[in-house]
Short mmCIF file of C-alpha atoms in Angstrom, two decimals:
data_model
loop_
_atom_site.label_atom_id
_atom_site.label_comp_id
_atom_site.label_asym_id
_atom_site.label_seq_id
_atom_site.Cartn_x
_atom_site.Cartn_y
_atom_site.Cartn_z
CA UNK A 188 -87.17 -6.70 11.24
CA UNK A 189 -86.06 -5.26 14.55
CA UNK A 190 -84.09 -7.83 16.55
CA UNK A 191 -83.47 -7.89 20.29
CA UNK A 192 -79.73 -8.48 19.81
CA UNK A 193 -77.30 -9.26 16.95
CA UNK A 194 -76.94 -13.02 17.59
CA UNK A 195 -78.68 -15.23 15.02
CA UNK A 196 -78.03 -18.98 14.56
CA UNK A 197 -77.29 -19.51 10.88
CA UNK A 198 -78.36 -22.36 8.60
CA UNK A 199 -77.33 -25.70 10.11
CA UNK A 200 -78.75 -29.13 10.97
CA UNK A 201 -79.67 -27.79 14.42
CA UNK A 202 -82.86 -26.23 13.06
CA UNK A 203 -84.20 -29.65 12.05
CA UNK A 204 -84.81 -30.29 15.78
CA UNK A 205 -87.70 -28.23 17.16
CA UNK A 206 -86.59 -28.77 20.77
CA UNK A 207 -83.12 -27.49 19.89
CA UNK A 208 -84.63 -24.40 18.26
CA UNK A 209 -86.55 -23.69 21.45
CA UNK A 210 -83.34 -24.02 23.45
CA UNK A 211 -81.59 -21.56 21.11
CA UNK A 212 -84.40 -19.07 21.60
CA UNK A 213 -84.22 -19.52 25.38
CA UNK A 214 -80.45 -18.92 25.19
CA UNK A 215 -81.06 -15.53 23.59
CA UNK A 216 -81.19 -16.04 19.83
CA UNK A 217 -82.91 -13.02 18.28
CA UNK A 218 -83.92 -14.89 15.10
CA UNK A 219 -83.28 -18.26 13.49
CA UNK A 220 -82.09 -19.18 10.01
CA UNK A 221 -83.38 -22.63 9.08
CA UNK A 222 -81.29 -25.33 7.45
CA UNK A 223 -80.97 -24.84 3.71
CA UNK A 224 -83.36 -26.30 1.18
CA UNK A 225 -81.04 -27.53 -1.58
CA UNK A 226 -81.80 -27.30 -5.28
CA UNK A 227 -80.23 -30.74 -5.77
CA UNK A 228 -82.74 -32.36 -3.42
CA UNK A 229 -85.67 -31.06 -5.43
CA UNK A 230 -84.04 -31.81 -8.80
CA UNK A 231 -83.35 -35.45 -7.89
CA UNK A 232 -86.94 -35.95 -6.78
CA UNK A 233 -88.24 -34.36 -9.98
CA UNK A 234 -86.00 -36.63 -12.06
CA UNK A 235 -87.41 -39.71 -10.30
CA UNK A 236 -90.95 -38.52 -10.95
CA UNK A 237 -90.21 -38.02 -14.66
CA UNK A 238 -88.72 -41.51 -14.85
CA UNK A 239 -91.89 -42.96 -13.37
CA UNK A 240 -94.08 -41.00 -15.77
CA UNK A 241 -92.12 -42.11 -18.80
CA UNK A 242 -92.27 -45.76 -17.75
CA UNK A 243 -96.05 -45.96 -17.21
CA UNK A 244 -96.57 -48.13 -20.28
CA UNK A 245 -93.80 -50.57 -19.35
CA UNK A 246 -94.85 -53.75 -17.58
CA UNK A 247 -98.29 -55.16 -16.86
CA UNK A 248 -101.00 -52.78 -17.96
CA UNK A 249 -103.14 -53.43 -14.88
CA UNK A 250 -100.35 -52.17 -12.65
CA UNK A 251 -99.74 -48.84 -14.36
CA UNK A 252 -102.53 -47.05 -12.52
CA UNK A 253 -100.45 -47.24 -9.34
CA UNK A 254 -97.89 -44.82 -10.82
CA UNK A 255 -98.37 -41.06 -10.35
CA UNK A 256 -100.19 -39.14 -13.05
CA UNK A 257 -98.24 -35.95 -12.38
CA UNK A 258 -95.12 -34.82 -10.56
CA UNK A 259 -95.77 -34.45 -6.84
CA UNK A 260 -94.14 -32.01 -4.43
CA UNK A 261 -90.80 -33.33 -3.21
CA UNK A 262 -90.64 -34.89 0.22
CA UNK A 263 -87.83 -32.48 1.12
CA UNK A 264 -90.03 -29.49 0.31
CA UNK A 265 -93.00 -30.89 2.23
CA UNK A 266 -90.79 -31.47 5.28
CA UNK A 267 -89.40 -27.96 5.04
CA UNK A 268 -92.82 -26.33 4.82
CA UNK A 269 -94.04 -28.37 7.79
CA UNK A 270 -90.95 -27.37 9.80
CA UNK A 271 -91.60 -23.67 9.11
CA UNK A 272 -95.16 -24.01 10.34
CA UNK A 273 -94.09 -25.90 13.45
CA UNK A 274 -91.35 -23.41 14.32
CA UNK A 275 -93.71 -20.47 13.83
CA UNK A 276 -96.08 -22.07 16.34
CA UNK A 277 -93.35 -22.78 18.89
CA UNK A 278 -91.04 -19.75 18.59
CA UNK A 279 -91.62 -16.05 19.22
CA UNK A 280 -88.52 -14.98 17.27
CA UNK A 281 -88.47 -14.54 13.46
CA UNK A 282 -87.92 -17.68 11.38
CA UNK A 283 -85.86 -17.23 8.21
CA UNK A 284 -86.04 -19.82 5.42
CA UNK A 285 -82.83 -20.59 3.50
CA UNK A 286 -82.77 -21.47 -0.20
CA UNK A 287 -79.52 -22.96 -1.50
CA UNK A 288 -79.33 -22.82 -5.27
CA UNK A 289 -78.49 -20.77 -8.35
CA UNK A 290 -81.17 -21.36 -11.01
CA UNK A 291 -84.56 -19.75 -11.45
CA UNK A 292 -86.37 -22.98 -12.35
CA UNK A 293 -88.79 -23.84 -9.58
CA UNK A 294 -87.42 -21.33 -7.09
CA UNK A 295 -90.06 -18.71 -7.72
CA UNK A 296 -92.91 -21.05 -6.80
CA UNK A 297 -90.93 -22.48 -3.90
CA UNK A 298 -90.16 -19.04 -2.48
CA UNK A 299 -93.88 -18.24 -2.51
CA UNK A 300 -94.66 -21.48 -0.69
CA UNK A 301 -92.05 -20.74 1.98
CA UNK A 302 -93.51 -17.32 2.73
CA UNK A 303 -97.06 -18.68 2.63
CA UNK A 304 -95.99 -21.29 5.19
CA UNK A 305 -95.00 -18.44 7.51
CA UNK A 306 -91.31 -17.67 6.90
CA UNK A 307 -90.58 -14.13 8.09
CA UNK A 308 -87.72 -13.68 5.64
CA UNK A 309 -85.71 -15.53 2.98
CA UNK A 310 -81.98 -16.15 2.89
CA UNK A 311 -80.78 -16.86 -0.64
CA UNK A 312 -77.71 -18.99 -0.05
CA UNK A 313 -75.86 -18.78 -3.36
CA UNK A 314 -73.26 -21.54 -3.39
CA UNK A 315 -71.84 -21.58 -6.90
CA UNK A 316 -68.24 -22.48 -7.74
CA UNK A 317 -67.21 -20.82 -11.01
CA UNK A 318 -65.63 -23.96 -12.48
CA UNK A 319 -66.42 -23.19 -16.13
CA UNK A 320 -63.57 -21.14 -17.68
CA UNK A 321 -65.93 -20.06 -20.47
CA UNK A 322 -68.23 -18.29 -18.01
CA UNK A 323 -67.19 -14.69 -17.34
CA UNK A 324 -67.52 -12.86 -14.04
CA UNK A 325 -70.13 -10.54 -15.56
CA UNK A 326 -72.16 -13.52 -16.78
CA UNK A 327 -72.17 -15.06 -13.32
CA UNK A 328 -73.13 -11.78 -11.64
CA UNK A 329 -75.89 -11.25 -14.20
CA UNK A 330 -77.28 -14.70 -13.36
CA UNK A 331 -77.40 -13.81 -9.67
CA UNK A 332 -79.13 -10.52 -10.39
CA UNK A 333 -81.76 -12.15 -12.64
CA UNK A 334 -82.51 -14.80 -10.03
CA UNK A 335 -82.86 -12.25 -7.24
CA UNK A 336 -85.04 -9.93 -9.33
CA UNK A 337 -87.34 -12.83 -10.15
CA UNK A 338 -87.67 -13.69 -6.46
CA UNK A 339 -88.19 -10.07 -5.46
CA UNK A 340 -91.12 -9.84 -7.88
CA UNK A 341 -93.07 -12.60 -6.12
CA UNK A 342 -92.23 -12.25 -2.42
CA UNK A 343 -92.66 -9.19 -0.25
CA UNK A 344 -90.81 -10.39 2.83
CA UNK A 345 -87.18 -9.36 3.51
CA UNK A 346 -84.57 -11.12 1.35
CA UNK A 347 -81.00 -11.63 2.54
CA UNK A 348 -78.35 -12.81 0.06
CA UNK A 349 -75.48 -14.91 1.40
CA UNK A 350 -72.41 -14.22 -0.73
CA UNK A 351 -69.04 -15.84 -1.25
CA UNK A 352 -65.87 -13.72 -1.15
CA UNK A 353 -64.97 -14.70 -4.73
CA UNK A 354 -66.09 -11.60 -6.60
CA UNK A 355 -63.57 -9.45 -8.44
CA UNK A 356 -65.30 -6.22 -7.35
CA UNK A 357 -67.38 -7.13 -4.32
CA UNK A 358 -68.34 -3.58 -3.39
CA UNK A 359 -69.71 -2.86 -6.85
CA UNK A 360 -71.65 -6.11 -6.88
CA UNK A 361 -73.21 -5.33 -3.51
CA UNK A 362 -74.38 -1.99 -4.91
CA UNK A 363 -75.95 -3.87 -7.83
CA UNK A 364 -77.71 -6.17 -5.38
CA UNK A 365 -79.00 -3.15 -3.49
CA UNK A 366 -80.68 -1.96 -6.69
CA UNK A 367 -82.66 -5.24 -6.90
CA UNK A 368 -84.60 -4.35 -3.75
CA UNK A 369 -83.12 -6.94 -1.40
CA UNK A 370 -82.70 -6.07 2.25
CA UNK A 371 -79.27 -7.32 3.20
CA UNK A 372 -76.17 -9.37 2.49
CA UNK A 373 -74.43 -11.98 4.63
CA UNK A 374 -70.63 -12.20 4.39
CA UNK A 375 -69.40 -14.83 3.71
CA UNK A 376 -70.58 -18.21 2.54
CA UNK A 377 -67.76 -20.63 3.39
CA UNK A 378 -67.25 -23.16 0.63
CA UNK A 379 -66.30 -26.63 1.81
CA UNK A 380 -63.11 -27.70 0.06
CA UNK A 381 -62.49 -31.10 -1.55
CA UNK A 382 -59.48 -33.08 -0.37
CA UNK A 383 -57.30 -35.75 -1.99
CA UNK A 384 -56.37 -39.01 -0.32
CA UNK A 385 -52.96 -39.95 -1.79
CA UNK A 386 -53.30 -43.54 -0.55
CA UNK A 387 -56.64 -44.34 -2.17
CA UNK A 388 -56.12 -41.90 -5.07
CA UNK A 389 -59.58 -40.46 -4.52
CA UNK A 390 -61.00 -36.97 -4.28
CA UNK A 391 -63.10 -36.83 -1.13
CA UNK A 392 -65.40 -34.38 0.58
CA UNK A 393 -64.92 -33.32 4.16
CA UNK A 394 -66.33 -30.71 6.53
CA UNK A 395 -64.06 -28.57 8.66
CA UNK A 396 -65.71 -26.34 11.20
CA UNK A 397 -64.65 -22.71 11.30
CA UNK A 398 -62.13 -21.04 13.61
CA UNK A 399 -62.07 -17.49 14.92
CA UNK A 400 -59.36 -16.60 12.38
CA UNK A 401 -61.84 -17.32 9.59
CA UNK A 402 -63.91 -14.31 10.65
CA UNK A 403 -61.23 -11.80 9.64
CA UNK A 404 -62.12 -11.95 5.94
CA UNK A 405 -65.74 -11.07 6.75
CA UNK A 406 -64.61 -8.35 9.15
CA UNK A 407 -62.51 -6.68 6.48
CA UNK A 408 -65.35 -6.45 3.97
CA UNK A 409 -67.92 -5.45 6.54
CA UNK A 410 -65.59 -2.60 7.46
CA UNK A 411 -65.18 -1.60 3.82
CA UNK A 412 -68.91 -1.72 3.05
CA UNK A 413 -70.16 0.04 6.18
CA UNK A 414 -71.66 3.42 5.32
CA UNK A 415 -71.49 2.72 1.59
CA UNK A 416 -74.68 0.69 1.26
CA UNK A 417 -78.16 0.86 2.75
CA UNK A 418 -78.30 -2.92 3.05
CA UNK A 419 -78.25 -4.74 6.36
CA UNK A 420 -74.80 -6.28 6.86
CA UNK A 421 -74.54 -9.71 8.48
CA UNK A 422 -71.31 -11.43 9.50
CA UNK A 423 -71.07 -15.19 9.18
CA UNK A 424 -68.24 -17.67 9.56
CA UNK A 425 -65.73 -17.85 12.40
CA UNK A 426 -67.66 -16.18 15.22
CA UNK A 427 -66.90 -18.31 18.28
CA UNK A 428 -66.85 -15.91 21.22
CA UNK A 429 -67.87 -12.44 22.37
CA UNK A 430 -64.65 -10.83 21.11
CA UNK A 431 -65.31 -12.21 17.61
CA UNK A 432 -68.83 -10.78 17.64
CA UNK A 433 -67.75 -7.39 19.00
CA UNK A 434 -65.09 -7.10 16.27
CA UNK A 435 -67.78 -7.60 13.63
CA UNK A 436 -70.02 -4.97 15.21
CA UNK A 437 -67.18 -2.44 15.44
CA UNK A 438 -66.41 -3.09 11.75
CA UNK A 439 -70.05 -2.43 10.82
CA UNK A 440 -72.11 -5.62 11.10
CA UNK A 441 -75.79 -5.36 12.07
CA UNK A 442 -76.08 -9.09 12.73
CA UNK A 443 -73.59 -11.83 13.66
CA UNK A 444 -74.42 -15.39 12.65
CA UNK A 445 -73.37 -18.41 14.71
CA UNK A 446 -72.95 -21.96 13.47
CA UNK A 447 -69.79 -23.96 14.23
CA UNK A 448 -69.66 -22.88 17.87
CA UNK A 449 -73.27 -24.01 18.34
CA UNK A 450 -72.55 -27.37 16.71
CA UNK A 451 -69.60 -27.83 19.05
CA UNK A 452 -70.95 -26.43 22.32
CA UNK A 453 -74.73 -26.16 21.98
CA UNK A 454 -77.06 -23.28 22.94
CA UNK A 455 -75.05 -22.44 26.07
CA UNK A 456 -72.38 -20.90 23.82
CA UNK A 457 -74.90 -18.39 22.48
CA UNK A 458 -75.84 -17.32 25.99
CA UNK A 459 -72.16 -16.92 26.92
CA UNK A 460 -71.46 -14.80 23.83
CA UNK A 461 -74.47 -12.58 24.55
CA UNK A 462 -73.31 -12.07 28.15
CA UNK A 463 -69.82 -11.27 26.92
CA UNK A 464 -71.12 -8.66 24.47
CA UNK A 465 -73.16 -6.98 27.21
CA UNK A 466 -70.16 -7.02 29.57
CA UNK A 467 -68.01 -5.39 26.88
CA UNK A 468 -70.68 -2.75 26.26
CA UNK A 469 -70.88 -1.91 29.98
CA UNK A 470 -67.14 -1.23 30.04
CA UNK A 471 -67.03 0.61 26.69
CA UNK A 472 -67.63 4.33 26.10
CA UNK A 473 -70.79 3.51 24.13
CA UNK A 474 -74.34 3.53 25.42
CA UNK A 475 -75.63 1.00 22.88
CA UNK A 476 -74.40 -1.47 20.30
CA UNK A 477 -75.90 0.72 17.59
CA UNK A 478 -73.70 3.57 18.75
CA UNK A 479 -70.64 1.32 18.58
CA UNK A 480 -71.47 -0.16 15.19
CA UNK A 481 -68.99 0.77 12.50
CA UNK A 482 -66.79 3.04 14.63
CA UNK A 483 -63.72 1.13 13.39
CA UNK A 484 -64.91 0.71 9.83
CA UNK A 485 -63.01 1.83 6.75
CA UNK A 486 -65.18 4.95 6.80
CA UNK A 487 -64.34 5.96 10.36
CA UNK A 488 -60.94 4.39 10.98
CA UNK A 489 -57.99 6.65 11.81
CA UNK A 490 -56.00 4.63 9.28
CA UNK A 491 -58.36 3.25 6.60
CA UNK A 492 -55.38 1.90 4.64
CA UNK A 493 -55.26 -0.96 7.18
CA UNK A 494 -58.30 -2.37 5.38
CA UNK A 495 -56.42 -2.19 2.09
CA UNK A 496 -53.05 -3.20 0.63
CA UNK A 497 -51.04 -1.05 3.06
CA UNK A 498 -51.60 -3.47 5.95
CA UNK A 499 -49.87 -6.22 3.98
CA UNK A 500 -46.87 -4.03 3.24
CA UNK A 501 -46.58 -2.84 6.85
CA UNK A 502 -46.69 -6.37 8.24
CA UNK A 503 -43.89 -7.52 5.95
CA UNK A 504 -41.75 -4.51 6.94
CA UNK A 505 -42.25 -4.91 10.68
CA UNK A 506 -42.01 -8.70 10.73
CA UNK A 507 -45.19 -9.03 12.80
CA UNK A 508 -46.30 -12.53 11.76
#
């Protein structure tokens, strides 16, 4: 897809509201990633359907005909498909569906339904914490590859894979993903961390929105990968202003995703960032963002070691904290 600019709202609750999506488009969004469809939502519905099926003979026989004879599509999936169709009718920009899961079961059929409903592309949001010490890194990577290959066989639209930073050899894995036929990677999926309340002695979940500093990890790997893969490179996590977005573009990003800043400030923030990018471009020596993309990447940097271990050593020597 050819986008008007690099600013794309990423998966968030904002896309559940059609009016909000229209406001994001009016503010300058070049595409929209929908909220994620979670594997757990579909699995829990399926489990309830199985429980109903297995209990059909329990109770009064005259009442059993009210129970379903077969598993029905989940309500979450129906809502998602309807939202795709509505957004495609209301928006002129591409609408990207987001699948959040790790297993192949059910995803192949679901991916087909999403594209049939009108999704212009798929984001595979792989959120998998490697908590099993018996599972090797190669086993986990192989699972990702098998899932993506299965999806690629049944859908022809662009597929973007949203990755976490927790791979022992990220560059090599991205090259493996390229061989599957996907179209791009998004760096990085930000895992929400559990917390412990020492007073209640409970482990609890909490959401912390990103800060600009969080974008530096993505910037580093975008800079390293630029020019070494044919995949589209998207930056996600920690982009809050025009400077953040420009840094990502100079490192090598094609697309910059926005989430936390939109949750905090609304669509106006997107418009302000877009204006800031254009103002920077007017004052820069470049005629277009494409010309500026990757000029400070690992490939083109005057000191590529700054993307590597040397930067750590230099900072400790100079005391620049």
